[in-house]
CSV table of C-alpha atoms in Angstrom, one decimal:
chain,number,residue,atom,x,y,z
A,1,UNK,CA,40.0,18.2,1.3
A,2,UNK,CA,39.8,14.2,1.3
A,3,UNK,CA,37.9,12.5,-1.4
A,4,UNK,CA,35.2,11.4,1.2
A,5,UNK,CA,35.1,15.2,1.9
A,6,UNK,CA,34.7,16.1,-1.7
A,7,UNK,CA,32.1,13.5,-2.3
A,8,UNK,CA,30.0,14.7,0.6
A,9,UNK,CA,30.1,18.2,-0.5
A,10,UNK,CA,29.3,17.3,-4.1
A,11,UNK,CA,26.3,15.1,-2.9
A,12,UNK,CA,25.0,17.8,-0.8
A,13,UNK,CA,25.2,20.7,-3.2
A,14,UNK,CA,23.3,18.4,-5.4
A,15,UNK,CA,20.7,18.0,-2.8
A,16,UNK,CA,20.6,21.6,-2.3
A,17,UNK,CA,19.2,22.3,-5.6
A,18,UNK,CA,16.4,19.5,-5.4
A,19,UNK,CA,13.7,22.3,-5.1
A,20,UNK,CA,13.9,22.7,-8.6
A,21,UNK,CA,12.4,19.7,-9.5
A,22,UNK,CA,8.9,20.2,-7.7
A,23,UNK,CA,9.4,23.9,-9.2
A,24,UNK,CA,9.4,22.3,-12.6
A,25,UNK,CA,6.8,19.9,-12.0
A,26,UNK,CA,4.6,22.8,-10.9
A,27,UNK,CA,5.1,24.6,-13.8
A,28,UNK,CA,4.3,22.0,-16.2
A,29,UNK,CA,1.2,21.1,-13.9
A,30,UNK,CA,0.2,24.9,-14.3
A,31,UNK,CA,0.2,24.9,-18.1
A,32,UNK,CA,-1.2,21.8,-18.7
A,33,UNK,CA,1.3,20.6,-21.0
A,34,UNK,CA,0.8,16.6,-20.5
A,35,UNK,CA,-3.0,17.4,-21.6
A,36,UNK,CA,-1.5,17.6,-25.0
A,37,UNK,CA,0.8,14.8,-25.3
A,38,UNK,CA,-1.9,11.9,-25.1
A,39,UNK,CA,-1.5,11.6,-29.0
A,40,UNK,CA,2.0,11.0,-28.8
A,41,UNK,CA,5.5,12.9,-28.9
A,42,UNK,CA,5.4,16.5,-29.5
A,43,UNK,CA,8.2,19.1,-30.3
A,44,UNK,CA,8.8,21.7,-27.9
A,45,UNK,CA,7.5,24.6,-30.5
A,46,UNK,CA,4.3,22.3,-31.2
A,47,UNK,CA,3.7,22.4,-27.4
A,48,UNK,CA,4.4,26.1,-26.7
A,49,UNK,CA,1.9,26.7,-29.4
A,50,UNK,CA,-0.9,25.0,-27.8
A,51,UNK,CA,-0.1,25.9,-24.3
A,52,UNK,CA,1.0,29.4,-25.1
A,53,UNK,CA,4.6,29.3,-23.6
A,54,UNK,CA,7.9,30.0,-24.4
A,55,UNK,CA,9.1,26.9,-26.5
A,56,UNK,CA,12.9,27.2,-25.5
A,57,UNK,CA,11.8,27.8,-21.4
A,58,UNK,CA,9.3,24.8,-22.1
A,59,UNK,CA,12.0,22.6,-23.5
A,60,UNK,CA,14.3,23.2,-20.4
A,61,UNK,CA,11.7,22.5,-17.9
A,62,UNK,CA,10.6,19.0,-20.0
A,63,UNK,CA,14.5,18.3,-20.1
A,64,UNK,CA,14.7,18.4,-16.4
A,65,UNK,CA,11.2,16.4,-16.0
A,66,UNK,CA,12.7,13.7,-18.4
A,67,UNK,CA,15.6,13.0,-15.7
A,68,UNK,CA,13.0,11.7,-13.3
A,69,UNK,CA,11.1,9.7,-16.0
A,70,UNK,CA,8.0,12.1,-15.9
A,71,UNK,CA,8.7,12.4,-19.8
A,72,UNK,CA,11.0,11.3,-22.3
A,73,UNK,CA,13.0,13.1,-25.0
A,74,UNK,CA,13.7,11.1,-28.4
A,75,UNK,CA,16.4,11.7,-30.8
A,76,UNK,CA,14.4,14.3,-33.0
A,77,UNK,CA,13.9,16.7,-29.4
A,78,UNK,CA,10.5,15.6,-29.1
A,79,UNK,CA,9.0,14.7,-25.8
A,80,UNK,CA,6.6,11.9,-24.9
A,81,UNK,CA,4.4,11.3,-21.6
A,82,UNK,CA,5.6,8.2,-20.0
A,83,UNK,CA,3.7,5.7,-17.8
A,84,UNK,CA,5.3,7.5,-14.7
A,85,UNK,CA,4.2,10.8,-15.9
A,86,UNK,CA,0.6,9.5,-17.1
A,87,UNK,CA,-1.0,11.1,-14.0
A,88,UNK,CA,0.1,14.6,-14.7
A,89,UNK,CA,-2.8,14.6,-17.4
A,90,UNK,CA,-6.0,16.3,-16.0
A,91,UNK,CA,-8.3,13.7,-17.2
A,92,UNK,CA,-6.3,10.7,-16.2
A,93,UNK,CA,-8.3,8.3,-14.0
A,94,UNK,CA,-6.4,9.4,-10.8
A,95,UNK,CA,-4.9,12.8,-12.0
A,96,UNK,CA,-2.2,14.0,-9.6
A,97,UNK,CA,-2.4,17.6,-11.5
A,98,UNK,CA,-4.6,19.3,-8.6
A,99,UNK,CA,-2.7,17.5,-5.8
A,100,UNK,CA,0.8,19.1,-7.5
A,101,UNK,CA,-0.6,22.5,-7.9
A,102,UNK,CA,-1.7,22.1,-4.1
A,103,UNK,CA,1.7,21.2,-2.6
A,104,UNK,CA,3.6,23.5,-4.5
A,105,UNK,CA,1.1,26.3,-3.9
A,106,UNK,CA,2.4,29.4,-2.6
A,107,UNK,CA,1.0,29.0,0.6
A,108,UNK,CA,2.8,25.8,1.4
A,109,UNK,CA,6.2,27.0,-0.8
A,110,UNK,CA,6.6,30.0,0.9
A,111,UNK,CA,6.8,28.8,4.6
A,112,UNK,CA,9.0,25.9,3.6
A,113,UNK,CA,11.6,28.4,2.4
A,114,UNK,CA,11.7,29.9,5.9
A,115,UNK,CA,11.6,26.4,7.9
A,116,UNK,CA,14.8,27.7,9.5
A,117,UNK,CA,12.5,30.0,11.5
A,118,UNK,CA,10.5,27.0,13.0
A,119,UNK,CA,13.7,25.6,14.4
A,120,UNK,CA,14.5,29.2,16.1
A,121,UNK,CA,10.9,30.2,16.9
A,122,UNK,CA,9.5,26.6,17.7
A,123,UNK,CA,6.3,27.2,15.5
A,124,UNK,CA,4.8,27.6,12.2
A,125,UNK,CA,5.9,30.5,10.1
A,126,UNK,CA,2.6,30.8,8.1
A,127,UNK,CA,1.1,33.5,10.4
A,128,UNK,CA,4.0,35.5,10.1
A,129,UNK,CA,4.2,35.3,6.2
A,130,UNK,CA,0.1,35.6,5.6
A,131,UNK,CA,-0.8,37.6,8.7
A,132,UNK,CA,-3.2,34.8,10.1
A,133,UNK,CA,-3.1,31.1,10.7
A,134,UNK,CA,-3.4,28.7,8.0
A,135,UNK,CA,-7.2,27.7,7.9
A,136,UNK,CA,-8.2,31.3,8.5
A,137,UNK,CA,-6.2,32.3,5.5
A,138,UNK,CA,-8.1,29.6,3.4
A,139,UNK,CA,-11.5,30.6,4.6
A,140,UNK,CA,-11.0,34.3,3.5
A,141,UNK,CA,-9.3,33.4,0.4
A,142,UNK,CA,-11.6,31.4,-2.0
A,143,UNK,CA,-8.9,30.8,-4.8
A,144,UNK,CA,-6.5,29.5,-2.2
A,145,UNK,CA,-9.3,27.2,-0.6
A,146,UNK,CA,-10.4,25.9,-4.0
A,147,UNK,CA,-6.7,24.8,-4.9
A,148,UNK,CA,-6.6,23.3,-1.3
A,149,UNK,CA,-9.8,21.2,-1.5
A,150,UNK,CA,-9.6,20.1,-4.8
A,151,UNK,CA,-5.8,19.5,-4.4
A,152,UNK,CA,-6.7,17.3,-1.0
A,153,UNK,CA,-9.3,15.4,-3.2
A,154,UNK,CA,-6.9,14.6,-5.9
A,155,UNK,CA,-4.1,13.5,-3.2
A,156,UNK,CA,-6.7,11.3,-1.5
A,157,UNK,CA,-8.6,9.8,-4.4
A,158,UNK,CA,-6.1,6.9,-5.3
A,159,UNK,CA,-6.1,6.2,-1.6
A,160,UNK,CA,-9.7,5.7,-0.7
A,161,UNK,CA,-10.8,2.7,-2.2
A,162,UNK,CA,-7.3,0.5,-1.1
A,163,UNK,CA,-8.3,2.0,2.5
A,164,UNK,CA,-11.7,1.2,2.4
A,165,UNK,CA,-11.1,-2.5,1.4
A,166,UNK,CA,-8.2,-2.8,4.1
A,167,UNK,CA,-10.7,-2.3,7.0
A,168,UNK,CA,-13.3,-4.8,8.2
A,169,UNK,CA,-16.2,-2.1,8.5
A,170,UNK,CA,-19.5,-3.9,10.2
A,171,UNK,CA,-22.4,-5.3,8.2
A,172,UNK,CA,-24.6,-2.6,9.4
A,173,UNK,CA,-24.6,0.8,11.1
A,174,UNK,CA,-23.7,4.3,10.7
A,175,UNK,CA,-20.2,5.9,9.4
A,176,UNK,CA,-19.7,9.5,10.2
A,177,UNK,CA,-16.9,10.7,8.2
A,178,UNK,CA,-15.5,13.8,10.4
A,179,UNK,CA,-14.2,16.5,8.1
A,180,UNK,CA,-14.6,14.4,5.2
A,181,UNK,CA,-14.2,17.0,2.6
A,182,UNK,CA,-15.8,16.0,-0.6
A,183,UNK,CA,-16.7,12.5,0.9
A,184,UNK,CA,-14.2,10.7,-1.2
A,185,UNK,CA,-13.4,8.0,1.5
A,186,UNK,CA,-17.0,7.7,3.0
A,187,UNK,CA,-18.3,6.8,-0.9
A,188,UNK,CA,-15.8,4.0,-1.0
A,189,UNK,CA,-16.8,2.6,2.5
A,190,UNK,CA,-20.4,2.8,1.3
A,191,UNK,CA,-19.6,1.0,-2.0
A,192,UNK,CA,-17.9,-1.7,-0.4
A,193,UNK,CA,-20.3,-2.1,2.5
A,194,UNK,CA,-23.7,-1.8,1.2
A,195,UNK,CA,-25.5,-2.4,4.6
A,196,UNK,CA,-23.8,0.9,6.0
A,197,UNK,CA,-25.3,4.3,6.1
A,198,UNK,CA,-23.1,7.5,6.0
A,199,UNK,CA,-22.8,10.7,7.1
A,200,UNK,CA,-20.5,13.4,5.7
A,201,UNK,CA,-19.6,16.0,8.1
A,202,UNK,CA,-17.7,19.3,7.3
A,203,UNK,CA,-18.4,22.9,6.7
A,204,UNK,CA,-20.9,24.1,4.5
A,205,UNK,CA,-18.4,25.5,1.7
A,206,UNK,CA,-17.1,22.1,1.7
A,207,UNK,CA,-20.1,20.0,1.6
A,208,UNK,CA,-21.0,21.9,-1.5
A,209,UNK,CA,-18.7,20.1,-3.4
A,210,UNK,CA,-19.3,16.6,-2.1
A,211,UNK,CA,-19.7,13.3,-4.5
A,212,UNK,CA,-21.9,11.2,-2.6
A,213,UNK,CA,-24.9,11.5,-5.0
A,214,UNK,CA,-24.5,8.4,-7.1
A,215,UNK,CA,-26.8,5.6,-8.0
A,216,UNK,CA,-25.0,3.0,-5.6
A,217,UNK,CA,-25.3,4.8,-2.6
A,218,UNK,CA,-28.8,6.2,-3.1
A,219,UNK,CA,-30.8,6.6,0.1
A,220,UNK,CA,-27.8,5.6,2.5
A,221,UNK,CA,-26.1,9.0,3.0
A,222,UNK,CA,-26.7,12.6,4.5
A,223,UNK,CA,-24.5,15.5,4.9
A,224,UNK,CA,-24.3,17.4,8.2
A,225,UNK,CA,-22.8,20.8,8.7
A,226,UNK,CA,-20.5,21.8,11.7
A,227,UNK,CA,-17.4,22.3,13.5
A,228,UNK,CA,-15.6,19.2,14.7
A,229,UNK,CA,-14.4,21.0,17.7
A,230,UNK,CA,-17.6,21.8,19.1
A,231,UNK,CA,-19.6,18.4,18.1
A,232,UNK,CA,-19.8,15.4,15.7
A,233,UNK,CA,-22.8,13.7,14.6
A,234,UNK,CA,-24.0,10.4,16.3
A,235,UNK,CA,-22.5,7.1,14.8
A,236,UNK,CA,-21.3,3.6,15.3
A,237,UNK,CA,-17.7,4.4,13.6
A,238,UNK,CA,-16.1,7.8,13.4
A,239,UNK,CA,-13.7,8.5,10.3
A,240,UNK,CA,-10.8,10.8,10.9
A,241,UNK,CA,-8.8,10.8,7.6
A,242,UNK,CA,-5.8,12.9,7.6
A,243,UNK,CA,-7.5,15.3,10.1
A,244,UNK,CA,-5.6,14.9,13.5
A,245,UNK,CA,-2.3,15.6,11.6
A,246,UNK,CA,-3.4,19.1,10.9
A,247,UNK,CA,-3.5,19.9,14.9
A,248,UNK,CA,-1.7,20.4,18.0
A,249,UNK,CA,-2.1,17.7,20.4
A,250,UNK,CA,-4.8,19.7,22.5
A,251,UNK,CA,-7.0,20.4,19.7
A,252,UNK,CA,-6.4,17.1,18.6
A,253,UNK,CA,-8.0,15.7,22.0
A,254,UNK,CA,-10.9,18.2,21.6
A,255,UNK,CA,-11.7,16.7,18.4
A,256,UNK,CA,-11.3,13.0,19.7
A,257,UNK,CA,-13.5,13.9,22.6
A,258,UNK,CA,-16.5,15.2,20.6
A,259,UNK,CA,-16.4,11.9,18.4
A,260,UNK,CA,-16.1,9.8,21.6
A,261,UNK,CA,-19.3,11.6,23.1
A,262,UNK,CA,-21.2,10.8,19.8
A,263,UNK,CA,-20.2,7.3,19.8
A,264,UNK,CA,-22.8,4.7,20.0
A,265,UNK,CA,-22.4,1.8,22.6
A,266,UNK,CA,-19.8,-0.2,21.3
A,267,UNK,CA,-18.6,2.3,18.8
A,268,UNK,CA,-15.1,3.1,17.3
A,269,UNK,CA,-13.1,5.8,16.2
A,270,UNK,CA,-10.9,5.2,13.2
A,271,UNK,CA,-7.9,7.7,12.6
A,272,UNK,CA,-6.7,7.2,9.0
A,273,UNK,CA,-3.2,8.7,9.2
A,274,UNK,CA,0.5,7.9,8.6
A,275,UNK,CA,2.2,5.9,11.4
A,276,UNK,CA,5.7,7.5,11.3
A,277,UNK,CA,8.2,4.6,11.2
A,278,UNK,CA,10.9,4.6,13.8
A,279,UNK,CA,13.6,3.9,11.4
A,280,UNK,CA,16.0,5.7,8.9
A,281,UNK,CA,14.1,4.5,5.7
A,282,UNK,CA,12.2,7.1,3.3
A,283,UNK,CA,8.6,7.6,3.9
A,284,UNK,CA,6.3,10.3,3.1
A,285,UNK,CA,5.1,11.0,6.2
A,286,UNK,CA,8.7,12.2,7.3
A,287,UNK,CA,8.5,14.6,4.2
A,288,UNK,CA,4.8,15.6,4.8
A,289,UNK,CA,5.7,16.2,8.8
A,290,UNK,CA,7.9,19.5,7.7
A,291,UNK,CA,5.1,20.7,5.5
A,292,UNK,CA,2.9,20.4,8.8
A,293,UNK,CA,5.7,22.1,10.7
A,294,UNK,CA,6.4,25.0,8.6
A,295,UNK,CA,2.8,25.9,7.3
A,296,UNK,CA,0.3,24.4,10.1
A,297,UNK,CA,0.8,23.3,13.6
A,298,UNK,CA,0.1,19.7,13.3
A,299,UNK,CA,2.5,16.8,13.0
A,300,UNK,CA,2.8,13.3,11.9
A,301,UNK,CA,2.9,11.0,14.8
A,302,UNK,CA,4.6,7.4,15.8
A,303,UNK,CA,2.3,4.5,17.4
A,304,UNK,CA,3.3,5.9,20.6
A,305,UNK,CA,2.1,9.3,19.8
A,306,UNK,CA,-1.2,8.0,18.9
A,307,UNK,CA,-1.7,6.0,21.9
A,308,UNK,CA,-0.9,9.1,24.1
A,309,UNK,CA,-3.0,11.1,22.2
A,310,UNK,CA,-5.9,8.8,22.3
A,311,UNK,CA,-5.6,8.3,26.1
A,312,UNK,CA,-5.9,11.8,26.7
A,313,UNK,CA,-9.3,11.7,25.0
A,314,UNK,CA,-10.4,8.6,27.0
A,315,UNK,CA,-9.8,6.2,24.3
A,316,UNK,CA,-7.5,3.3,23.6
A,317,UNK,CA,-6.0,1.5,20.7
A,318,UNK,CA,-7.3,-1.7,20.1
A,319,UNK,CA,-5.1,-2.2,16.7
A,320,UNK,CA,-3.5,-0.6,13.8
A,321,UNK,CA,-4.4,-1.7,10.4
A,322,UNK,CA,-1.9,-1.2,7.6
A,323,UNK,CA,-3.3,-0.5,4.3
A,324,UNK,CA,-1.5,-0.7,0.8
A,325,UNK,CA,-1.4,3.2,0.9
A,326,UNK,CA,1.1,5.6,3.2
A,327,UNK,CA,-1.9,5.5,5.6
A,328,UNK,CA,-2.8,3.2,8.5
A,329,UNK,CA,-6.2,2.9,10.2
A,330,UNK,CA,-5.6,3.3,13.9
A,331,UNK,CA,-8.6,1.7,15.6
A,332,UNK,CA,-9.6,2.9,19.0
A,333,UNK,CA,-12.7,2.6,21.6
A,334,UNK,CA,-13.7,4.0,24.5
A,335,UNK,CA,-11.1,3.3,27.4
A,336,UNK,CA,-13.5,1.8,29.6
A,337,UNK,CA,-14.8,-0.6,26.7
C-alpha cells in the first residue's frame, strides 16, 4: 500500500466516524447540559447531578464536543461553554437547541442511515421505515410534529431578519407567507416595512403557534387556514420560504400555480430557498439535500432548476437576491408580465 493510499484510507475511516459528533451534540442538547454552564465551568460530577445523567459518560460526550470548540475542558477537568457553543443554551437569543433536536430526530436519522436504498430504489426510504409519507407521519404524531415545527422555527429565526432586510419590499401592499409556520419571516418583513400588511397561511395546528401578535405589527396581520396545493390567499407578494425544497417538481408547480392565480396584477412570488452553487465548495444546501432525499421527496435546486420549475408554472425569474444567510430570494413574476 502506498503512502497516498494509506493517507486516503485513514482519512476515509475517520470521516466514516463523523456521525458520532451530531449524536453527541444531540445527547448534550437532549439533557440540557449547556443550560447549566452559563455561570462558568463545572465538573462532570456537578453537571451529572443537575442533569440526572451518568458523570463518566457525560464527560465522554463533552470531551468529543470540546474537539469542535462547543465546550472547552480546563486543567482541572471542568467544562465551560464557549462562544461557539453558546446557542446550545435553551435561553440563548438564537437558541439552536430545538433545531439540533429536530435535525437529529429519529424521523430524519433513521432514513439517513439507509441512504443506500435511495440510490438503488430511486426514492425516499421514509415510508418504508415509518409506514407512511413524511408529512402524514407528522400529522398523526403530535410529539414528532411539535419537534419539527419548533425545530424549524429555531432553524429559521436567525435567518429571518437578514432575509427581510436584504430584499427591497414595496412600501405598501399585502404579503402572503405561504406555509409560513409560526410567522417568523413575516414578522420581520412587517417590522422592516411598516406600510405592508401580512397574511400568514398554513394549517390550523401550525397557526396555533404563530408569533405575529406583537405591538409593532398591531392591525397589520391576519391568519388564513388552508392547503397550499389547493389555493392561496390573494396578495401582492407571495413568500415561499423553505417550502419548495420539500416537494417533487410536479407538486412544486402546483403550489406555484396556486400562488400565481392569487397574485394581484404586477405581483411577485419570492421563493426563499438555497440556490445550490455549481462548484465543489462546501455549502449547507449540499448537505441538506441528502436529508431531503432520504426522508422527504424534495431536493435543493440550482438556478437552472428554479428557472425550469417556475417556467412550468407560468412564471419567470426576474432576479436572484443573495442574503447574508445560506438562502437566496428568487424573485419571479408572471411569464406574460
